[in-house]
C-alpha positions as MATLAB code, in Angstrom:
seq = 'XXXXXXXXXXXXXXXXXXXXXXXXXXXXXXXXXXXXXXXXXXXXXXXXXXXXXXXXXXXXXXXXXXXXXXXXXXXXXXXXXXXXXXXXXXXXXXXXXXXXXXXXXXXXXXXXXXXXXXXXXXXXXXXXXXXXXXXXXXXXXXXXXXXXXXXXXXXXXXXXXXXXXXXXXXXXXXXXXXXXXXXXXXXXXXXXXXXXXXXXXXXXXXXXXXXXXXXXXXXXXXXXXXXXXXXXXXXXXXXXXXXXXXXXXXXXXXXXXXXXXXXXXXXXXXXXXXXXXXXXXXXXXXXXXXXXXXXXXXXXXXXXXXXXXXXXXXXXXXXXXXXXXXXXXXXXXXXXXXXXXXXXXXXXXXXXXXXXXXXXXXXXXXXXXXXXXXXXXXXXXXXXXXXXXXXXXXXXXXXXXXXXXXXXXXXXXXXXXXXXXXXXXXXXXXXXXXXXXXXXXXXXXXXXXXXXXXXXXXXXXXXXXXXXXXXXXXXXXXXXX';
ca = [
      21.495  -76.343  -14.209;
      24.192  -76.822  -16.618;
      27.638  -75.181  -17.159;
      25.387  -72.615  -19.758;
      22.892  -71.700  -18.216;
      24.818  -71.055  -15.518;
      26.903  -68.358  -17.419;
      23.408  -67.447  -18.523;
      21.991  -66.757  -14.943;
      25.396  -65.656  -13.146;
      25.382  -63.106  -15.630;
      21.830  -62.407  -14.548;
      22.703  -62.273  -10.683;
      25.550  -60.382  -11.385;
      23.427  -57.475  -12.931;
      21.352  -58.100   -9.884;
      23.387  -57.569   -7.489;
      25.205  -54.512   -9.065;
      21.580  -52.939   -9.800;
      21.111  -53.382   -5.778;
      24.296  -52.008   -4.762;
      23.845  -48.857   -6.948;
      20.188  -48.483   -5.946;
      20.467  -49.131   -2.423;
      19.981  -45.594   -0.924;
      16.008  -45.886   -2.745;
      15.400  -48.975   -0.366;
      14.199  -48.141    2.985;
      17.015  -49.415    5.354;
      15.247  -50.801    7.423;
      12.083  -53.473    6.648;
       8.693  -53.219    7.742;
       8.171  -56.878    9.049;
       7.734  -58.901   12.065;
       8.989  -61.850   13.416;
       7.807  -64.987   11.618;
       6.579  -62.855    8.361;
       8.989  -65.180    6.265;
       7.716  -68.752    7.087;
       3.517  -67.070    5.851;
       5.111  -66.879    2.349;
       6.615  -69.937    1.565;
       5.301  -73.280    1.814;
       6.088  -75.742    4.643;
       8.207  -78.191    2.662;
      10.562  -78.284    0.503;
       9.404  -78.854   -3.116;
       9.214  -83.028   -4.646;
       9.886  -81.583   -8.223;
      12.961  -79.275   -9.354;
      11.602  -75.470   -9.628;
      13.222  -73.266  -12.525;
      15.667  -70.497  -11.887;
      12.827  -67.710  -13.187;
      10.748  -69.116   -9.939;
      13.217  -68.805   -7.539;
      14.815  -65.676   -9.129;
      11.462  -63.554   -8.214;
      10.704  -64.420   -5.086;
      14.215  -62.838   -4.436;
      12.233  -59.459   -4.462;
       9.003  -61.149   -3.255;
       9.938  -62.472    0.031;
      14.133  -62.006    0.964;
      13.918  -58.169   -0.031;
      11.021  -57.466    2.205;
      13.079  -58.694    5.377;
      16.075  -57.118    4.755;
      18.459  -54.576    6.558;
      20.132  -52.738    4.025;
      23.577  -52.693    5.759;
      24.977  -51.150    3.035;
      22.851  -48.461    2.619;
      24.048  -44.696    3.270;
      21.682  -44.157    5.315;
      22.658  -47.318    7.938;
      24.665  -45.808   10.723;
      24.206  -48.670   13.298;
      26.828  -51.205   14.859;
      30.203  -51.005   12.807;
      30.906  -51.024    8.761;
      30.524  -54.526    7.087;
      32.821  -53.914    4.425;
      32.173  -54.315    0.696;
      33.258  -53.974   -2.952;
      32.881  -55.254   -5.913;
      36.435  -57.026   -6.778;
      35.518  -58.618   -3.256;
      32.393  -59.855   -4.063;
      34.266  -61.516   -7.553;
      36.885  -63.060   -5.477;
      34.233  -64.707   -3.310;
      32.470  -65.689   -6.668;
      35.797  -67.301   -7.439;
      36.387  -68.732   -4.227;
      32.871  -70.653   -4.312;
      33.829  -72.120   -7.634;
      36.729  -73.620   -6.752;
      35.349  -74.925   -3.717;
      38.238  -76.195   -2.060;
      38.396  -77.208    1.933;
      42.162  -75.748    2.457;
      42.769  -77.182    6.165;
      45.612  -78.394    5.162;
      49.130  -77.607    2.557;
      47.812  -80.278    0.732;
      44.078  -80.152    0.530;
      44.706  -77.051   -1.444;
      48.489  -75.628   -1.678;
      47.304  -72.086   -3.007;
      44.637  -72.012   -0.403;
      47.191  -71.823    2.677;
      50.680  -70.238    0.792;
      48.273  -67.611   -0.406;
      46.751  -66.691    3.096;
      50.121  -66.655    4.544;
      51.683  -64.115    2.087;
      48.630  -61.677    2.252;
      48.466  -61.768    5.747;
      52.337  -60.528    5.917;
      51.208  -58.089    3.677;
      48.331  -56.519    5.544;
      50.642  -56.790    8.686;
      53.367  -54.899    6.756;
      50.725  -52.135    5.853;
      50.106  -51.393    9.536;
      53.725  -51.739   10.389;
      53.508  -55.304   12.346;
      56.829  -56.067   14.529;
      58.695  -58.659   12.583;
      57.742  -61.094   15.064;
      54.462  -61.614   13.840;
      55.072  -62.030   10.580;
      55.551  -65.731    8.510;
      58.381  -64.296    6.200;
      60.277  -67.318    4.809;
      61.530  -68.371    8.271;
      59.460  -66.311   11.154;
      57.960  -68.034   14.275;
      55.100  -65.710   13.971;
      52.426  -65.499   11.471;
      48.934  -64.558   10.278;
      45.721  -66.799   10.141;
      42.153  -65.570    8.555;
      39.367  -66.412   11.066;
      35.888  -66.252   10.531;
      35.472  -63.405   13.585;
      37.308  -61.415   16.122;
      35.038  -63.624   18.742;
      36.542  -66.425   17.285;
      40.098  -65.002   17.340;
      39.682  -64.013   20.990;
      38.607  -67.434   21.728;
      41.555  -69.455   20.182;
      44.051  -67.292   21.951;
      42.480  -67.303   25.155;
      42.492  -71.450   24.691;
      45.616  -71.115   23.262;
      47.393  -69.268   26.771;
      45.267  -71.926   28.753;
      46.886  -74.685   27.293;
      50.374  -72.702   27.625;
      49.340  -71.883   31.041;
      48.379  -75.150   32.309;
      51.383  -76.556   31.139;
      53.746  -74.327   32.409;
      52.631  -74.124   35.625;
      52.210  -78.371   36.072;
      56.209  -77.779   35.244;
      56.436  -75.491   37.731;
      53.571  -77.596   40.525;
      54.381  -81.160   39.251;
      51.535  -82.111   42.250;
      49.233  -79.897   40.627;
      46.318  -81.639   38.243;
      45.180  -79.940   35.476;
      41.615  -79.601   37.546;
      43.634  -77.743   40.324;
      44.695  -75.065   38.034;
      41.794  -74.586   35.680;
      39.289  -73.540   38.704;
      42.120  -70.848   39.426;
      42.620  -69.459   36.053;
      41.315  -66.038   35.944;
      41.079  -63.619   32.192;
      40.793  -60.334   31.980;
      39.587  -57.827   30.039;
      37.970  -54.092   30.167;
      34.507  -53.138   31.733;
      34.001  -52.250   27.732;
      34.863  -54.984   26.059;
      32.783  -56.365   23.258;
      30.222  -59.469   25.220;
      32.752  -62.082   22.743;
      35.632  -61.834   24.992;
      33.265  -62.757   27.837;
      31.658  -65.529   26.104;
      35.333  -66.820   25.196;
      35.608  -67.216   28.553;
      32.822  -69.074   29.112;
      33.402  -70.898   26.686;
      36.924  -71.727   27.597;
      35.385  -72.817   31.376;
      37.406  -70.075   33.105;
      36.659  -67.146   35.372;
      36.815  -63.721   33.524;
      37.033  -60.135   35.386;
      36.367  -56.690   34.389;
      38.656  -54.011   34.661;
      37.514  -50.434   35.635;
      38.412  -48.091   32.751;
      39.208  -44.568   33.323;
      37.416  -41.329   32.480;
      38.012  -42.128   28.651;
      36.685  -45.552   28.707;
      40.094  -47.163   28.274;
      41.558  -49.145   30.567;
      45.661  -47.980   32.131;
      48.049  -50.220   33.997;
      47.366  -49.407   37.597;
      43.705  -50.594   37.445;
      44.819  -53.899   35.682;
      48.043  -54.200   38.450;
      45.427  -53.175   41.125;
      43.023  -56.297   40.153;
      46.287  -58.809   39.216;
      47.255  -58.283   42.880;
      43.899  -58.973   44.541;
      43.490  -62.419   42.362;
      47.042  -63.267   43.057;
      46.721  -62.670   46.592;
      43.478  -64.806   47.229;
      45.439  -67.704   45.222;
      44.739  -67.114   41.926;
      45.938  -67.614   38.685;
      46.146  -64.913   35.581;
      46.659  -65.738   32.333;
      45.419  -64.247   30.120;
      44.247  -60.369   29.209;
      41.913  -59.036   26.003;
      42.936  -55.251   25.633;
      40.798  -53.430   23.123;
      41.200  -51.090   20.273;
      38.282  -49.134   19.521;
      35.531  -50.253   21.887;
      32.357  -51.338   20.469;
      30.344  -48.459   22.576;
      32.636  -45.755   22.078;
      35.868  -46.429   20.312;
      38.168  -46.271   23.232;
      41.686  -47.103   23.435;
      43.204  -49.003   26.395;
      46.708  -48.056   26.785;
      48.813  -50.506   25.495;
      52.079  -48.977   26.656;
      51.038  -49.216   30.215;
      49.561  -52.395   30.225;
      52.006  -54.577   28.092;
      55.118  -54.746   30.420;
      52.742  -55.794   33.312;
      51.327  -58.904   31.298;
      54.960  -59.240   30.279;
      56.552  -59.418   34.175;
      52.987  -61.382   35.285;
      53.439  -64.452   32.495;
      49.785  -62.987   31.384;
      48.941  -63.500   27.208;
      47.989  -60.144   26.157;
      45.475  -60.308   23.030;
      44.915  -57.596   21.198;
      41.059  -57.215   19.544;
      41.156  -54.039   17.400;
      38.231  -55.410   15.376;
      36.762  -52.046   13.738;
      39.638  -49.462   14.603;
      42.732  -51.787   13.171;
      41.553  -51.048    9.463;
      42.640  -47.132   10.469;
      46.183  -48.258   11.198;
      47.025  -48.550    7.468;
      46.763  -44.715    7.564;
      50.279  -43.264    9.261;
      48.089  -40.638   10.960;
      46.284  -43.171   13.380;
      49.502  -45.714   13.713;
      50.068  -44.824   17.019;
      47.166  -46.536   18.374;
      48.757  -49.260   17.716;
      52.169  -48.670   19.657;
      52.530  -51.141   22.398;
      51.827  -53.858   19.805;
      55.254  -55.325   20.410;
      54.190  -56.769   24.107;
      51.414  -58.462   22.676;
      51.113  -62.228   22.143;
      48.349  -61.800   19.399;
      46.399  -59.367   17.596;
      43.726  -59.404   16.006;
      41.601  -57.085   13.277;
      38.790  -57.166   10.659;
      39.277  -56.652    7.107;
      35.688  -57.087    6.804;
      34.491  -53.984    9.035;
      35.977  -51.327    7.501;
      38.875  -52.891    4.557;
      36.582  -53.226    1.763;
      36.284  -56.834    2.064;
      33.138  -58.771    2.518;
      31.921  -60.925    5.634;
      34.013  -62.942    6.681;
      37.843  -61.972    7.276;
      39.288  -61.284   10.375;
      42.696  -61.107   10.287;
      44.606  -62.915   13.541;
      48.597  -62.644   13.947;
      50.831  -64.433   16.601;
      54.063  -64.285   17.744;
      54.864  -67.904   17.966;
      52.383  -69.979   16.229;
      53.745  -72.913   17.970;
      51.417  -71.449   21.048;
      48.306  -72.450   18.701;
      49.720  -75.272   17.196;
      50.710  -76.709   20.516;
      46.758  -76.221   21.657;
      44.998  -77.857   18.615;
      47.161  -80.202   16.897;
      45.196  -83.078   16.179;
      46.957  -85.494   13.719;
      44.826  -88.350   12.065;
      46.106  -90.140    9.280;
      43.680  -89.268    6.842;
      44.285  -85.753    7.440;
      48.594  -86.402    7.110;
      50.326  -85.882    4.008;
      54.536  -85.517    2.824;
      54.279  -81.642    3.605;
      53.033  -81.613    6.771;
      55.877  -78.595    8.297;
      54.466  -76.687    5.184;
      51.750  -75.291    7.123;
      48.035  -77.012    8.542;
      45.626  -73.847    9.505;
      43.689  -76.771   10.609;
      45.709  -76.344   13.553;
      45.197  -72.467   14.096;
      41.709  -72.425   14.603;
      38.433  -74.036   15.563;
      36.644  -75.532   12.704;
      38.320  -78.080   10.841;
      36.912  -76.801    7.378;
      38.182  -73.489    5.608;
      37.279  -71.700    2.116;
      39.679  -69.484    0.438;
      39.217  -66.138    2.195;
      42.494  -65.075    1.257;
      41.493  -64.259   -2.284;
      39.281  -60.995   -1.148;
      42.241  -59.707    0.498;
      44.001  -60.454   -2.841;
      41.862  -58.821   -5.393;
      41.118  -55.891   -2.358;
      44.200  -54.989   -2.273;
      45.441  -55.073   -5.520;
      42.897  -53.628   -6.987;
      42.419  -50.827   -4.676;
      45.841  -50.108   -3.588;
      47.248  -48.567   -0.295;
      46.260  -45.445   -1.114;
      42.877  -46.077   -2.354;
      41.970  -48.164    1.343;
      43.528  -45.095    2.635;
      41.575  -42.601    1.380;
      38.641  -44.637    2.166;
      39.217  -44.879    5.945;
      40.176  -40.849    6.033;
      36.912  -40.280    3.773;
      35.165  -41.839    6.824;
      36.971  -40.143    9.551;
      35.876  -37.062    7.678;
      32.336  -37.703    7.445;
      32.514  -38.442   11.380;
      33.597  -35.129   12.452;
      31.092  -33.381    9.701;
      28.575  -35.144   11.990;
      30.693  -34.170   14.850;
      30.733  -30.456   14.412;
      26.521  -30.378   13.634;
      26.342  -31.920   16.953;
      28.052  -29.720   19.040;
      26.366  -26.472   16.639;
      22.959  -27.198   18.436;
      23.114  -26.672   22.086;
      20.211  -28.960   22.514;
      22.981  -32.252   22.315;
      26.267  -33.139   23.512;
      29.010  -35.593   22.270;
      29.908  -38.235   25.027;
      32.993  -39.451   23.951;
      36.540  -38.245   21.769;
      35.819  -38.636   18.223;
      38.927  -40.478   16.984;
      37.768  -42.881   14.146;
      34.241  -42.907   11.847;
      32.011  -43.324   15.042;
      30.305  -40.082   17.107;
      28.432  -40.724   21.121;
      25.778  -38.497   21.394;
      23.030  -37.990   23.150;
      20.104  -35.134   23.630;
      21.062  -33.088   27.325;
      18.468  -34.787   29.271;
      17.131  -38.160   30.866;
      17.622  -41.712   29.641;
      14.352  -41.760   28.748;
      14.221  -38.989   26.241;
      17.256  -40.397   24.395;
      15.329  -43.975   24.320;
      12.800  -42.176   22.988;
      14.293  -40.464   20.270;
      15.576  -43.352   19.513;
      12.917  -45.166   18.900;
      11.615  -42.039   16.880;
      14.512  -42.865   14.646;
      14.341  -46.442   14.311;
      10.290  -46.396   13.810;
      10.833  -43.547   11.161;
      13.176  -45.840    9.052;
      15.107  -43.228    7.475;
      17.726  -43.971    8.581;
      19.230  -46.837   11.216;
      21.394  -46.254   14.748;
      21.668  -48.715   18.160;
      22.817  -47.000   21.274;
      24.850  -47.979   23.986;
      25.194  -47.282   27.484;
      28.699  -45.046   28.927;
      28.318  -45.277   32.257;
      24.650  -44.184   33.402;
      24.536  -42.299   30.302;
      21.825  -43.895   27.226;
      23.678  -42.887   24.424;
      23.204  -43.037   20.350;
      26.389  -44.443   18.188;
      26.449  -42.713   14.912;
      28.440  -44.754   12.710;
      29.821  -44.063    9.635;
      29.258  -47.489    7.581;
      28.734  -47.604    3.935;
      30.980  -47.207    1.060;
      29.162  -45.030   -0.652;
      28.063  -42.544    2.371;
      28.691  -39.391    1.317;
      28.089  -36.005    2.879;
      24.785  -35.551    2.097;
      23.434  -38.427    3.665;
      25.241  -37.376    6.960;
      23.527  -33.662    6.219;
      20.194  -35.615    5.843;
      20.492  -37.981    8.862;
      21.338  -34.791   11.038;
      18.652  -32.637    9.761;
      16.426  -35.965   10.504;
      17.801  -35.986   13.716;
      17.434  -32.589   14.868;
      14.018  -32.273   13.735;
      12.715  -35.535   15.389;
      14.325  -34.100   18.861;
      12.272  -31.266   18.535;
       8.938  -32.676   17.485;
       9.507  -35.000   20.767;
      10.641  -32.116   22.912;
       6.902  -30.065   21.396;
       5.715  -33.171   22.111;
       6.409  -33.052   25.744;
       4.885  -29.578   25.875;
       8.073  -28.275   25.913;
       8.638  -29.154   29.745;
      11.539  -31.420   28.434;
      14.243  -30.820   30.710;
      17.763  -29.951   28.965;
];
């Protein structure tokens, strides 16, 4: 393919992909295929001779479309949003063309200076302490990973490597052995599974906290656990708190639990994946207060910012702490700038593409005001749900409504929520997950796409409500409520 026909056939895709986008809500969101459908329709090798672009171009519909979840349908209400938009999807367009590998000033100097400023300016638009921000001579400073699991991995390795060393200051007779088998992280009984697997990961033990009776975890139930662990000989260092749960949307309470990772020498990360698009808005700021005890924070632009998979937007207050961890120095990787900033050193892979051009274009194009009037369009749309909920006595809501995502569940066993459920899912209308609060089997109602609007939350009730009572008729009507 040469430089025209590949104006020729972008312009093609592009059309594509807009005609999908606009059409989406016709596809059903969900596909009707099994596992291993995909390897029946295409052949078992690669082909010896070049194929055309026509070829390949209609087996798009013929055998990707058939297997897809539409996550960006209107009707797809499971997990969390995957943000999108279209001056996104350009910049990534833009991004692939240039094709640069910017782990280092040098490898690309717009690549790095470029990620630096915009990730002052998203910390700026949820009000940031000053600590965590680059500015021209800061200690702090903002990084793009590829995931909040990734995030929550380099800053627990991060306050190992801090720990370890500060405590072999303290224990000279102390090998590095001896104090990795005591570490011990923390983190809240509803955590997402990442901060777990960080842990394992990282080769250290990793606790749950008890949360309270809103699923967020206080500072007497993290002090209650510190002092067991410290009593049996153990070593903390390090604590995830959450912001907006994965199953609910809880808050831990940062207020309470900062100054006791403060006094205890404890890293306190912050993983507000989904919710920390919402702090933009002044109205939902306050979740966010107890941010100034943190030693990192963490949030993704691509769940609910209007910028595609993958962004995740990581701040510390002294990126020495990650520098200190990862720096890795070959020569063919050194160059006459090298104080004018390596992400090489602030995360795990080596390679990095120019993610910070979404969050250019994003915001530019878009605004502050326009990202904030689409998080409070979505925060609407939740409580619309809300309210339809609690109008039919048949249901209840499970936990406080704060962002785009409602609990729910029919009054009744486990098993008739699994199986309405699976009513749901196997009707394809429309596209939930549950989780589990406690004993409770619960459905998440999330509201995802960009173009949901409040019919399509109408519809998915209505859909809903009727499939509960075709499954309670079903029963006989012996269903107990």
């Amino acid at each position: 393919m040469d430089a025209a026909e590949f104006r020729k056939r972008g312009k093609e895709m592009v059309d594509y992909v807009a005609d999908y986008l606009e059409k989406i809500e016709k596809r059903q969101v969900f596909p009707d295929v099994e596992p291993g459908y995909l390897r029946t329709l295409i052949p078992d090798c690669a082909p010896q001779d070049p194929e055309s672009f026509e070829d390949v171009f209609k087996d798009i519909e013929k055998i990707i479309m058939p297997g897809v979840t539409h996550w960006h349908s209107p009707y797809f209400f499971a997990y969390f949003p995957s943000a999108s938009s279209f001056p996104a999807l350009l910049a990534d367009m833009l991004c692939g063309g240039i094709g640069c590998v910017g782990f280092s000033w040098a490898a690309s100097p717009a690549c790095t200076e470029l990620e630096t400023v915009m990730l002052d300016w998203l910390g700026k638009m949820i009000n940031l302490p000053e600590e965590f921000l680059a500015g021209k001579d800061g200690q702090g400073g903002g990084v793009i990973q590829g995931s909040a699991s990734e995030a929550t991995l380099v800053a627990l390795l991060a306050a190992r490597t801090k720990t370890i060393r500060r405590v072999q200051s303290e224990k000279p007779e102390l090998t590095e052995a001896d104090i990795m088998g005591r570490l011990v992280a923390y983190t809240s009984d509803q955590a997402h599974s990442s901060v777990e697997r960080a842990a394992l990961i990282g080769g250290v033990k990793i606790k749950s906290v008890p949360s309270d009776d809103t699923f967020a975890v206080c500072g007497s139930a993290l002090k209650k656990v510190l002092d067991e662990d410290k009593a049996s000989g153990l070593i903390p260092f390090f604590f995830c708190a959450t912001l907006g749960t994965t199953p609910c949307c809880s808050f831990d309470k940062l207020l309470e639990l900062g100054p006791i990772c403060i006094k205890e020498n404890i890293w306190m990360h912050i993983d507000a994946a989904y919710a920390g698009s919402a702090f933009i808005c002044p109205e939902f700021r306050h979740l966010l207060n107890g941010v100034e005890f943190a030693d990192s924070f963490n949030f993704n632009p691509h769940k609910w910012l209007l910028v595609n998979f993958d962004c995740s937007a990581m701040w510390v207050k002294k990126r020495s702490d990650l520098i200190g961890a990862f720096k890795l120095e070959p020569l063919y990787l050194q160059h006459q700038h090298q104080e004018s900033g390596n992400f090489i050193h602030w995360q795990i892979p080596l390679g990095r593409r120019f993610r910070s051009l979404k969050l250019w274009f994003v915001l530019r194009m878009y605004g502050v005001t326009g990202l904030q009037e689409h998080i409070r369009k979505h925060v609407r749309l939740s409580h619309q749900f809300e309210h339809l909920v609690l109008q039919d006595e048949r249901f209840e809501i499970c936990a406080e409504v704060v962002l785009g995502l409602v609990c729910f569940r029919l009054k009744g066993s486990n098993e008739l929520n699994k199986a309405l459920l699976e009513s749901i899912n196997e009707a394809k209308k429309i596209h939930l997950v549950p989780c589990h609060l406690r004993e409770k089997f619960v459905l998440r109602f999330a509201i995802c796409s960009r173009t949901v609007e409040s019919t399509h939350v109408k519809f998915a009730w209505q859909h809903i409500s009727q499939l509960a009572t075709d499954l309670i008729l079903g029963a006989g009507g012996k269903v107990e409520l």
